[in-house]
Coordinates of C-alpha atoms in Angstrom, one line a residue:
X1 CA 4.4 -21.0 23.1
X2 CA 0.8 -22.8 22.5
X3 CA 0.0 -23.8 19.0
X4 CA -3.7 -24.4 20.0
X5 CA -4.1 -20.6 20.6
X6 CA -2.3 -19.9 16.8
X7 CA -4.6 -22.6 15.5
X8 CA -7.8 -21.3 17.4
X9 CA -7.0 -17.6 16.2
X10 CA -6.1 -19.0 12.7
X11 CA -9.2 -20.8 12.4
X12 CA -11.7 -17.7 13.5
X13 CA -9.7 -15.6 11.2
X14 CA -10.4 -17.8 8.1
X15 CA -14.3 -17.7 9.0
X16 CA -14.3 -14.2 9.7
X17 CA -12.8 -13.4 6.0
X18 CA -15.9 -16.1 4.7
X19 CA -13.1 -19.0 3.5
X20 CA -14.7 -22.0 3.7
X21 CA -11.7 -24.2 2.8
X22 CA -10.1 -26.5 6.2
X23 CA -6.5 -24.5 7.3
X24 CA -4.4 -26.0 10.1
X25 CA -1.1 -24.5 10.7
X26 CA 2.3 -26.2 12.3
X27 CA 5.6 -24.8 13.6
X28 CA 8.5 -25.7 11.6
X29 CA 11.8 -24.6 12.6
X30 CA 13.2 -26.1 9.3
X31 CA 11.6 -23.7 7.1
X32 CA 14.2 -21.8 4.6
X33 CA 12.9 -18.2 3.9
X34 CA 12.9 -17.7 0.2
X35 CA 12.9 -21.2 -0.6
X36 CA 9.0 -22.8 -0.4
X37 CA 8.6 -26.1 -1.4
X38 CA 7.3 -26.1 -5.0
X39 CA 3.7 -25.5 -4.9
X40 CA 4.1 -23.5 -1.5
X41 CA 3.8 -19.8 -1.2
X42 CA 5.6 -17.0 1.3
X43 CA 5.4 -14.5 3.2
X44 CA 7.1 -13.0 5.8
X45 CA 6.4 -10.6 8.4
X46 CA 8.4 -8.6 11.3
X47 CA 6.5 -8.2 14.6
X48 CA 6.3 -7.8 18.0
X49 CA 7.1 -10.2 20.8
X50 CA 9.3 -10.6 24.1
X51 CA 11.8 -13.2 24.9
X52 CA 13.5 -14.4 28.3
X53 CA 16.6 -15.8 29.0
X54 CA 16.7 -19.7 30.2
X55 CA 20.1 -19.1 32.7
X56 CA 19.6 -15.6 34.1
X57 CA 15.8 -15.4 33.6
X58 CA 16.6 -11.3 32.0
X59 CA 13.5 -10.4 29.7
X60 CA 13.9 -8.2 26.6
X61 CA 11.3 -7.1 24.1
X62 CA 11.8 -6.8 20.3
X63 CA 10.3 -5.3 17.7
X64 CA 12.1 -7.1 15.2
X65 CA 10.7 -10.7 15.5
X66 CA 11.1 -12.0 11.8
X67 CA 8.0 -14.7 11.6
X68 CA 8.1 -16.7 8.3
X69 CA 5.0 -18.6 6.8
X70 CA 4.8 -21.1 4.1
X71 CA 1.2 -21.8 3.1
X72 CA -0.6 -24.5 0.6
X73 CA -3.7 -25.1 -0.7
X74 CA -4.9 -28.5 -2.0
X75 CA -8.2 -29.2 -2.9
X76 CA -10.2 -27.8 0.0
X77 CA -7.5 -28.3 2.5
X78 CA -5.0 -25.3 3.3
X79 CA -1.6 -26.4 5.3
X80 CA 0.7 -22.7 7.1
X81 CA 3.6 -23.9 8.8
X82 CA 5.5 -21.0 10.8
X83 CA 9.4 -20.2 11.5
X84 CA 9.5 -17.8 14.3
X85 CA 13.5 -16.3 14.8
X86 CA 14.7 -16.7 17.9
X87 CA 17.0 -14.5 19.6
X88 CA 19.6 -15.0 22.7
X89 CA 20.4 -12.7 26.1
X90 CA 23.1 -10.5 25.2
X91 CA 24.4 -10.1 28.8
X92 CA 25.2 -14.3 29.3
X93 CA 27.9 -16.3 27.7
X94 CA 27.2 -18.8 26.1
X95 CA 23.3 -18.2 26.0
X96 CA 20.9 -20.5 24.1
X97 CA 18.6 -19.3 21.2
X98 CA 14.9 -18.4 22.8
X99 CA 11.9 -18.9 21.3
X100 CA 9.5 -15.4 21.0
X101 CA 6.7 -14.9 23.2
X102 CA 3.5 -13.1 21.5
X103 CA 1.2 -11.4 23.2
X104 CA -2.7 -12.9 21.9
X105 CA -3.1 -9.7 20.5
X106 CA 0.0 -9.9 18.2
X107 CA -0.3 -13.1 17.3
X108 CA -4.2 -12.3 16.0
X109 CA -2.3 -9.3 14.1
X110 CA 0.2 -11.8 12.7
X111 CA -2.6 -14.3 11.8
X112 CA -4.8 -11.4 10.0
X113 CA -2.4 -10.4 7.7
X114 CA -1.1 -13.8 7.3
X115 CA -4.8 -14.3 5.9
X116 CA -5.3 -11.8 4.1
X117 CA -2.2 -12.9 2.3
X118 CA -3.9 -16.3 1.6
X119 CA -6.8 -14.7 0.0
X120 CA -4.5 -13.2 -2.7
X121 CA -1.5 -15.9 -3.1
X122 CA -4.1 -19.0 -2.8
X123 CA -7.4 -17.5 -4.1
X124 CA -6.5 -14.9 -6.2
X125 CA -8.5 -12.3 -4.4
X126 CA -8.0 -8.9 -3.5
X127 CA -8.7 -8.6 0.3
X128 CA -7.4 -4.7 0.9
X129 CA -4.6 -3.7 2.7
X130 CA -4.2 -4.3 6.8
X131 CA -2.2 -1.8 8.4
X132 CA -3.1 -3.3 12.3
X133 CA 0.0 -2.2 14.2
X134 CA 1.4 -4.6 16.4
X135 CA 0.9 -4.0 20.4
X136 CA 4.1 -2.9 21.7
X137 CA 4.8 -3.4 25.6
X138 CA 7.4 -1.7 27.4
X139 CA 10.2 0.4 26.0
X140 CA 11.4 -1.2 22.9
X141 CA 13.3 2.0 21.2
X142 CA 16.8 0.6 21.9
X143 CA 18.9 -0.8 19.0
X144 CA 18.6 -4.1 17.3
X145 CA 20.8 -6.2 18.2
X146 CA 22.4 -7.9 15.5
X147 CA 25.1 -10.1 17.0
X148 CA 22.1 -11.7 19.1
X149 CA 18.9 -12.5 16.5
X150 CA 19.2 -15.3 14.9
X151 CA 17.7 -13.8 11.7
X152 CA 20.5 -11.5 11.7
X153 CA 22.8 -14.4 11.8
X154 CA 21.1 -16.5 8.8
X155 CA 21.3 -13.1 6.8
X156 CA 17.6 -12.5 6.4
X157 CA 16.3 -9.8 9.1
X158 CA 18.0 -7.1 7.1
X159 CA 16.5 -4.7 9.9
X160 CA 13.2 -4.7 8.5
X161 CA 9.9 -4.9 10.3
X162 CA 8.1 -6.2 7.8
X163 CA 8.8 -7.5 4.5
X164 CA 6.5 -8.5 1.4
X165 CA 7.3 -11.5 -1.1

């Protein structure tokens, strides 16, 4: 997953909302959901992404990919940390957890929803509701495979597509 793509989309979205502060973004697999560090705010969203097994190359879609954002604004500098929950192949024995692969359109939807939360939680502005849907690709109506979902294994998935906190 290309952090530069996420950073570019975040910057464009920040500018579209006329936010003048500088915001940066980083991936952080150590984030603990529902326990942001002091001074940090949290936003959790479900999203659509695809996965590919690094062993057998099998691919699968999931509309229940949990993404946790922690964000903070100090003076005129904002920071976003992102944890993207992984899934493992249900066909391979001892498969590894695979990173989600998001299409650009879905990163845009995710970060638009995030910026709306930043406006509310860091700037105390009502940005209105954002109901932009994720772009589904391929068949995604199968059951959620909780046994192969990292978020389920940590007890935070709860099979919801979006959680507001």
